[in-house]
PDB file of C-alpha atoms in Angstrom:
ATOM      1  CA  MET A   1      71.117  88.234 160.272  1.00 45.00           C
ATOM      2  CA  ALA A   2      68.046  90.410 161.028  1.00 64.00           C
ATOM      3  CA  LEU A   3      70.128  93.400 162.186  1.00 67.00           C
ATOM      4  CA  PRO A   4      71.834  94.053 158.814  1.00 75.00           C
ATOM      5  CA  MET A   5      68.414  93.745 157.163  1.00 81.00           C
ATOM      6  CA  VAL A   6      66.999  96.348 159.562  1.00 81.00           C
ATOM      7  CA  TRP A   7      69.899  98.706 158.804  1.00 87.00           C
ATOM      8  CA  GLU A   8      69.246  98.193 155.101  1.00 86.00           C
ATOM      9  CA  ALA A   9      65.560  99.032 155.565  1.00 86.00           C
ATOM     10  CA  ALA A  10      66.446 102.127 157.613  1.00 88.00           C
ATOM     11  CA  ALA A  11      68.834 103.337 154.908  1.00 91.00           C
ATOM     12  CA  ILE A  12      66.237 102.762 152.180  1.00 92.00           C
ATOM     13  CA  ASN A  13      63.578 104.531 154.260  1.00 89.00           C
ATOM     14  CA  MET A  14      65.929 107.510 154.766  1.00 93.00           C
ATOM     15  CA  THR A  15      66.648 107.766 151.038  1.00 95.00           C
ATOM     16  CA  ALA A  16      62.922 107.562 150.275  1.00 93.00           C
ATOM     17  CA  ALA A  17      62.197 110.259 152.865  1.00 92.00           C
ATOM     18  CA  GLU A  18      64.739 112.555 151.204  1.00 95.00           C
ATOM     19  CA  MET A  19      63.076 111.949 147.833  1.00 94.00           C
ATOM     20  CA  PHE A  20      59.668 112.643 149.365  1.00 94.00           C
ATOM     21  CA  GLU A  21      60.901 115.903 150.906  1.00 94.00           C
ATOM     22  CA  ALA A  22      62.231 116.903 147.481  1.00 96.00           C
ATOM     23  CA  GLY A  23      58.791 116.266 145.943  1.00 95.00           C
ATOM     24  CA  ARG A  24      59.892 113.103 144.146  1.00 96.00           C
ATOM     25  CA  TYR A  25      56.911 111.105 145.411  1.00 96.00           C
ATOM     26  CA  ASP A  26      56.757 108.571 142.574  1.00 96.00           C
ATOM     27  CA  GLU A  27      60.406 107.658 143.118  1.00 96.00           C
ATOM     28  CA  SER A  28      59.938 107.252 146.868  1.00 96.00           C
ATOM     29  CA  VAL A  29      57.108 104.718 146.567  1.00 97.00           C
ATOM     30  CA  PRO A  30      59.097 101.699 145.236  1.00 96.00           C
ATOM     31  CA  LEU A  31      61.853 102.344 147.773  1.00 95.00           C
ATOM     32  CA  LEU A  32      59.344 102.409 150.609  1.00 96.00           C
ATOM     33  CA  GLU A  33      57.730  99.224 149.287  1.00 96.00           C
ATOM     34  CA  GLN A  34      61.168  97.614 149.377  1.00 95.00           C
ATOM     35  CA  ALA A  35      61.873  98.892 152.903  1.00 94.00           C
ATOM     36  CA  LEU A  36      58.475  97.673 154.094  1.00 96.00           C
ATOM     37  CA  GLY A  37      59.150  94.192 152.720  1.00 94.00           C
ATOM     38  CA  VAL A  38      62.462  94.064 154.575  1.00 93.00           C
ATOM     39  CA  CYS A  39      60.878  95.315 157.799  1.00 93.00           C
ATOM     40  CA  ARG A  40      58.040  92.808 157.643  1.00 94.00           C
ATOM     41  CA  SER A  41      60.533  90.008 157.075  1.00 92.00           C
ATOM     42  CA  ALA A  42      63.049  91.085 159.734  1.00 90.00           C
ATOM     43  CA  LEU A  43      60.784  92.626 162.385  1.00 92.00           C
ATOM     44  CA  GLY A  44      57.280  91.363 161.713  1.00 95.00           C
ATOM     45  CA  PRO A  45      54.175  93.288 160.689  1.00 96.00           C
ATOM     46  CA  ASP A  46      53.351  94.601 164.176  1.00 97.00           C
ATOM     47  CA  HIS A  47      56.749  96.123 165.010  1.00 95.00           C
ATOM     48  CA  PRO A  48      56.593  99.924 165.462  1.00 95.00           C
ATOM     49  CA  GLY A  49      59.354 100.362 162.868  1.00 93.00           C
ATOM     50  CA  THR A  50      57.400  98.340 160.333  1.00 95.00           C
ATOM     51  CA  MET A  51      54.284 100.402 160.996  1.00 97.00           C
ATOM     52  CA  THR A  52      56.278 103.622 160.563  1.00 96.00           C
ATOM     53  CA  VAL A  53      57.533 102.525 157.147  1.00 96.00           C
ATOM     54  CA  ALA A  54      54.002 101.395 156.237  1.00 97.00           C
ATOM     55  CA  GLY A  55      52.721 104.851 157.165  1.00 97.00           C
ATOM     56  CA  ASN A  56      55.442 106.510 155.109  1.00 96.00           C
ATOM     57  CA  LEU A  57      54.508 104.347 152.128  1.00 97.00           C
ATOM     58  CA  ALA A  58      50.823 105.191 152.535  1.00 97.00           C
ATOM     59  CA  VAL A  59      51.471 108.932 152.551  1.00 97.00           C
ATOM     60  CA  ALA A  60      53.907 108.661 149.630  1.00 97.00           C
ATOM     61  CA  CYS A  61      51.333 106.745 147.567  1.00 97.00           C
ATOM     62  CA  PHE A  62      48.743 109.410 148.312  1.00 97.00           C
ATOM     63  CA  ALA A  63      51.149 112.248 147.473  1.00 97.00           C
ATOM     64  CA  ALA A  64      52.178 110.497 144.254  1.00 97.00           C
ATOM     65  CA  GLY A  65      48.577 110.720 143.068  1.00 96.00           C
ATOM     66  CA  HIS A  66      47.503 107.174 143.929  1.00 97.00           C
ATOM     67  CA  ARG A  67      44.871 108.589 146.244  1.00 96.00           C
ATOM     68  CA  ARG A  68      42.560 105.591 146.547  1.00 96.00           C
ATOM     69  CA  LYS A  69      45.444 103.234 147.320  1.00 97.00           C
ATOM     70  CA  GLY A  70      47.100 105.782 149.626  1.00 97.00           C
ATOM     71  CA  LEU A  71      43.889 106.425 151.546  1.00 97.00           C
ATOM     72  CA  LYS A  72      43.332 102.689 152.009  1.00 98.00           C
ATOM     73  CA  LEU A  73      46.926 102.196 153.206  1.00 98.00           C
ATOM     74  CA  ILE A  74      46.641 105.127 155.638  1.00 98.00           C
ATOM     75  CA  LEU A  75      43.382 103.711 157.025  1.00 97.00           C
ATOM     76  CA  ASN A  76      45.006 100.281 157.444  1.00 98.00           C
ATOM     77  CA  ASN A  77      47.969 101.927 159.170  1.00 98.00           C
ATOM     78  CA  VAL A  78      45.673 103.689 161.650  1.00 98.00           C
ATOM     79  CA  SER A  79      43.867 100.400 162.360  1.00 98.00           C
ATOM     80  CA  ASP A  80      47.149  98.540 162.885  1.00 98.00           C
ATOM     81  CA  ARG A  81      48.487 101.208 165.235  1.00 98.00           C
ATOM     82  CA  VAL A  82      45.276 101.286 167.269  1.00 98.00           C
ATOM     83  CA  ARG A  83      45.364  97.489 167.571  1.00 98.00           C
ATOM     84  CA  VAL A  84      49.054  97.257 168.508  1.00 97.00           C
ATOM     85  CA  LEU A  85      49.874 100.564 170.205  1.00 97.00           C
ATOM     86  CA  GLY A  86      46.530 101.813 171.462  1.00 97.00           C
ATOM     87  CA  ASP A  87      44.212 104.644 170.513  1.00 96.00           C
ATOM     88  CA  ASP A  88      46.090 107.454 172.326  1.00 94.00           C
ATOM     89  CA  HIS A  89      49.636 106.451 171.345  1.00 95.00           C
ATOM     90  CA  PRO A  90      51.528 109.323 169.660  1.00 94.00           C
ATOM     91  CA  ASP A  91      52.227 107.176 166.576  1.00 95.00           C
ATOM     92  CA  THR A  92      48.524 106.354 166.271  1.00 97.00           C
ATOM     93  CA  LEU A  93      47.685 110.041 166.430  1.00 96.00           C
ATOM     94  CA  ILE A  94      50.255 110.820 163.724  1.00 95.00           C
ATOM     95  CA  ALA A  95      48.593 108.255 161.465  1.00 97.00           C
ATOM     96  CA  ARG A  96      45.111 109.549 162.301  1.00 97.00           C
ATOM     97  CA  SER A  97      46.263 113.099 161.444  1.00 97.00           C
ATOM     98  CA  ALA A  98      47.510 111.830 158.091  1.00 97.00           C
ATOM     99  CA  LEU A  99      44.131 110.180 157.520  1.00 98.00           C
ATOM    100  CA  ALA A 100      42.332 113.443 158.330  1.00 97.00           C
ATOM    101  CA  ALA A 101      44.562 115.342 155.897  1.00 96.00           C
ATOM    102  CA  ALA A 102      43.983 112.743 153.186  1.00 97.00           C
ATOM    103  CA  HIS A 103      40.214 113.048 153.596  1.00 97.00           C
ATOM    104  CA  ARG A 104      40.508 116.847 153.467  1.00 97.00           C
ATOM    105  CA  LEU A 105      42.531 116.668 150.260  1.00 96.00           C
ATOM    106  CA  THR A 106      40.046 114.291 148.627  1.00 96.00           C
ATOM    107  CA  GLY A 107      37.167 116.651 149.433  1.00 96.00           C
ATOM    108  CA  ASP A 108      35.636 114.700 152.324  1.00 97.00           C
ATOM    109  CA  ALA A 109      35.719 117.655 154.716  1.00 96.00           C
ATOM    110  CA  ASP A 110      33.187 116.194 157.181  1.00 96.00           C
ATOM    111  CA  THR A 111      35.306 113.097 157.807  1.00 97.00           C
ATOM    112  CA  ALA A 112      38.443 115.254 157.957  1.00 97.00           C
ATOM    113  CA  ILE A 113      36.849 117.498 160.596  1.00 98.00           C
ATOM    114  CA  ALA A 114      35.701 114.541 162.710  1.00 98.00           C
ATOM    115  CA  LEU A 115      39.139 112.916 162.632  1.00 98.00           C
ATOM    116  CA  ALA A 116      40.990 116.193 163.210  1.00 98.00           C
ATOM    117  CA  LYS A 117      38.764 117.022 166.209  1.00 98.00           C
ATOM    118  CA  GLN A 118      39.456 113.579 167.657  1.00 97.00           C
ATOM    119  CA  VAL A 119      43.217 114.154 167.364  1.00 97.00           C
ATOM    120  CA  VAL A 120      42.963 117.611 168.967  1.00 98.00           C
ATOM    121  CA  VAL A 121      41.003 116.178 171.912  1.00 97.00           C
ATOM    122  CA  GLN A 122      43.393 113.248 172.370  1.00 97.00           C
ATOM    123  CA  ARG A 123      46.550 115.359 172.087  1.00 96.00           C
ATOM    124  CA  SER A 124      45.147 118.039 174.395  1.00 96.00           C
ATOM    125  CA  ARG A 125      44.317 115.394 176.975  1.00 95.00           C
ATOM    126  CA  THR A 126      47.655 113.577 176.783  1.00 92.00           C
ATOM    127  CA  LEU A 127      50.064 116.439 175.979  1.00 92.00           C
ATOM    128  CA  GLY A 128      48.300 119.664 176.919  1.00 93.00           C
ATOM    129  CA  SER A 129      46.679 122.285 174.722  1.00 92.00           C
ATOM    130  CA  THR A 130      49.886 124.165 173.881  1.00 93.00           C
ATOM    131  CA  HIS A 131      52.252 121.262 173.147  1.00 94.00           C
ATOM    132  CA  SER A 132      53.718 121.571 169.643  1.00 93.00           C
ATOM    133  CA  ASP A 133      51.960 118.370 168.495  1.00 94.00           C
ATOM    134  CA  THR A 134      48.631 119.696 169.802  1.00 96.00           C
ATOM    135  CA  LEU A 135      49.233 123.023 168.076  1.00 96.00           C
ATOM    136  CA  SER A 136      49.808 121.134 164.800  1.00 96.00           C
ATOM    137  CA  ALA A 137      46.598 119.179 165.364  1.00 97.00           C
ATOM    138  CA  ARG A 138      44.696 122.428 165.924  1.00 97.00           C
ATOM    139  CA  MET A 139      46.136 123.780 162.663  1.00 96.00           C
ATOM    140  CA  ASN A 140      44.985 120.636 160.819  1.00 96.00           C
ATOM    141  CA  LEU A 141      41.490 121.080 162.247  1.00 97.00           C
ATOM    142  CA  ALA A 142      41.469 124.705 161.071  1.00 97.00           C
ATOM    143  CA  LEU A 143      42.414 123.578 157.558  1.00 97.00           C
ATOM    144  CA  ALA A 144      39.619 120.995 157.603  1.00 97.00           C
ATOM    145  CA  LEU A 145      37.123 123.655 158.707  1.00 97.00           C
ATOM    146  CA  ALA A 146      38.294 125.928 155.886  1.00 96.00           C
ATOM    147  CA  ALA A 147      37.923 123.068 153.391  1.00 96.00           C
ATOM    148  CA  ALA A 148      34.336 122.657 154.585  1.00 96.00           C
ATOM    149  CA  GLY A 149      33.705 126.341 153.886  1.00 96.00           C
ATOM    150  CA  ASP A 150      33.724 127.523 157.517  1.00 96.00           C
ATOM    151  CA  VAL A 151      36.476 130.066 156.931  1.00 95.00           C
ATOM    152  CA  ALA A 152      35.515 132.274 159.893  1.00 96.00           C
ATOM    153  CA  SER A 153      35.891 129.402 162.379  1.00 96.00           C
ATOM    154  CA  ALA A 154      39.092 128.273 160.653  1.00 96.00           C
ATOM    155  CA  HIS A 155      40.539 131.781 160.964  1.00 95.00           C
ATOM    156  CA  ARG A 156      39.616 132.050 164.659  1.00 96.00           C
ATOM    157  CA  MET A 157      41.076 128.636 165.429  1.00 95.00           C
ATOM    158  CA  LEU A 158      44.308 129.231 163.544  1.00 95.00           C
ATOM    159  CA  ALA A 159      44.747 132.733 164.996  1.00 95.00           C
ATOM    160  CA  ALA A 160      44.293 131.340 168.524  1.00 95.00           C
ATOM    161  CA  THR A 161      46.720 128.529 167.713  1.00 96.00           C
ATOM    162  CA  VAL A 162      49.397 130.965 166.516  1.00 95.00           C
ATOM    163  CA  ASP A 163      48.790 133.156 169.588  1.00 95.00           C
ATOM    164  CA  ASP A 164      49.251 130.132 171.858  1.00 95.00           C
ATOM    165  CA  ALA A 165      52.388 129.112 169.960  1.00 95.00           C
ATOM    166  CA  GLU A 166      53.842 132.617 170.345  1.00 95.00           C
ATOM    167  CA  ALA A 167      53.058 132.621 174.075  1.00 95.00           C
ATOM    168  CA  THR A 168      54.447 129.140 174.654  1.00 94.00           C
ATOM    169  CA  LEU A 169      57.287 128.796 172.148  1.00 94.00           C
ATOM    170  CA  GLY A 170      58.059 132.379 171.165  1.00 94.00           C
ATOM    171  CA  ALA A 171      57.240 134.454 168.095  1.00 92.00           C
ATOM    172  CA  ARG A 172      60.374 133.403 166.193  1.00 93.00           C
ATOM    173  CA  HIS A 173      60.272 129.706 167.058  1.00 94.00           C
ATOM    174  CA  SER A 174      60.336 127.506 163.950  1.00 94.00           C
ATOM    175  CA  HIS A 175      57.041 125.830 164.889  1.00 92.00           C
ATOM    176  CA  THR A 176      55.310 129.172 165.423  1.00 94.00           C
ATOM    177  CA  MET A 177      56.631 130.408 162.087  1.00 94.00           C
ATOM    178  CA  ALA A 178      55.475 127.210 160.353  1.00 93.00           C
ATOM    179  CA  LEU A 179      51.946 127.635 161.737  1.00 94.00           C
ATOM    180  CA  LEU A 180      51.908 131.231 160.550  1.00 93.00           C
ATOM    181  CA  ASP A 181      53.236 130.243 157.121  1.00 93.00           C
ATOM    182  CA  VAL A 182      50.460 127.667 156.694  1.00 93.00           C
ATOM    183  CA  GLY A 183      47.841 130.202 157.754  1.00 92.00           C
ATOM    184  CA  VAL A 184      49.133 132.808 155.307  1.00 93.00           C
ATOM    185  CA  ALA A 185      49.482 130.264 152.485  1.00 92.00           C
ATOM    186  CA  HIS A 186      45.843 129.184 152.928  1.00 92.00           C
ATOM    187  CA  GLY A 187      44.580 132.763 153.187  1.00 92.00           C
ATOM    188  CA  LEU A 188      43.476 132.329 156.791  1.00 92.00           C
ATOM    189  CA  LEU A 189      45.981 134.745 158.387  1.00 91.00           C
ATOM    190  CA  GLN A 190      47.814 137.910 157.432  1.00 87.00           C
ATOM    191  CA  GLU A 191      51.546 137.785 158.044  1.00 75.00           C
ATOM    192  CA  ASP A 192      51.851 141.418 159.119  1.00 70.00           C
ATOM    193  CA  THR A 193      49.479 140.780 162.047  1.00 65.00           C
ATOM    194  CA  TYR A 194      52.049 138.587 163.821  1.00 57.00           C
ATOM    195  CA  GLY A 195      55.615 138.828 165.040  1.00 51.00           C
ATOM    196  CA  PRO A 196      57.769 141.690 166.240  1.00 50.00           C
TER     197      PRO A 196
END
């Protein structure tokens, strides 16, 4: 009986993720609430799948403009993942990165920097400094520094991150290009400085 419910929740979560990717945040929220209810019923609140859907819901709420609710849900998701999975678990670090980004977007740059630094340290220690997840964490820290007004440090960090991505992954790798695109979009890098 639980297996069909889990499949149903997975299908709902997938549909909601597609809506989210299309920028239809408000439409994704009720679907994710439905999927979370199914997951909690079928798997329990501490199952990794349930926590993933809870994290998706938290981010969707935040993106839909329900920032206070979204921030609270993201914080709860981090706490749950730390309690169940541990502080260094990759899923915990994903949630903590989302929390850092949410604080950055709400104007709390100091908290965003502290959280982003913590993720960089943890990912560097567990994955290495040039792993794609660590490179993303370094980019998030650069964005937090820029939000705090330290544009020079943000530029240096993001430039070093793109350089490391080019050396490790290649100049035309999708992750390298995504890092560059973010840097250019935020005015921290110039596109013509990188690539062949």
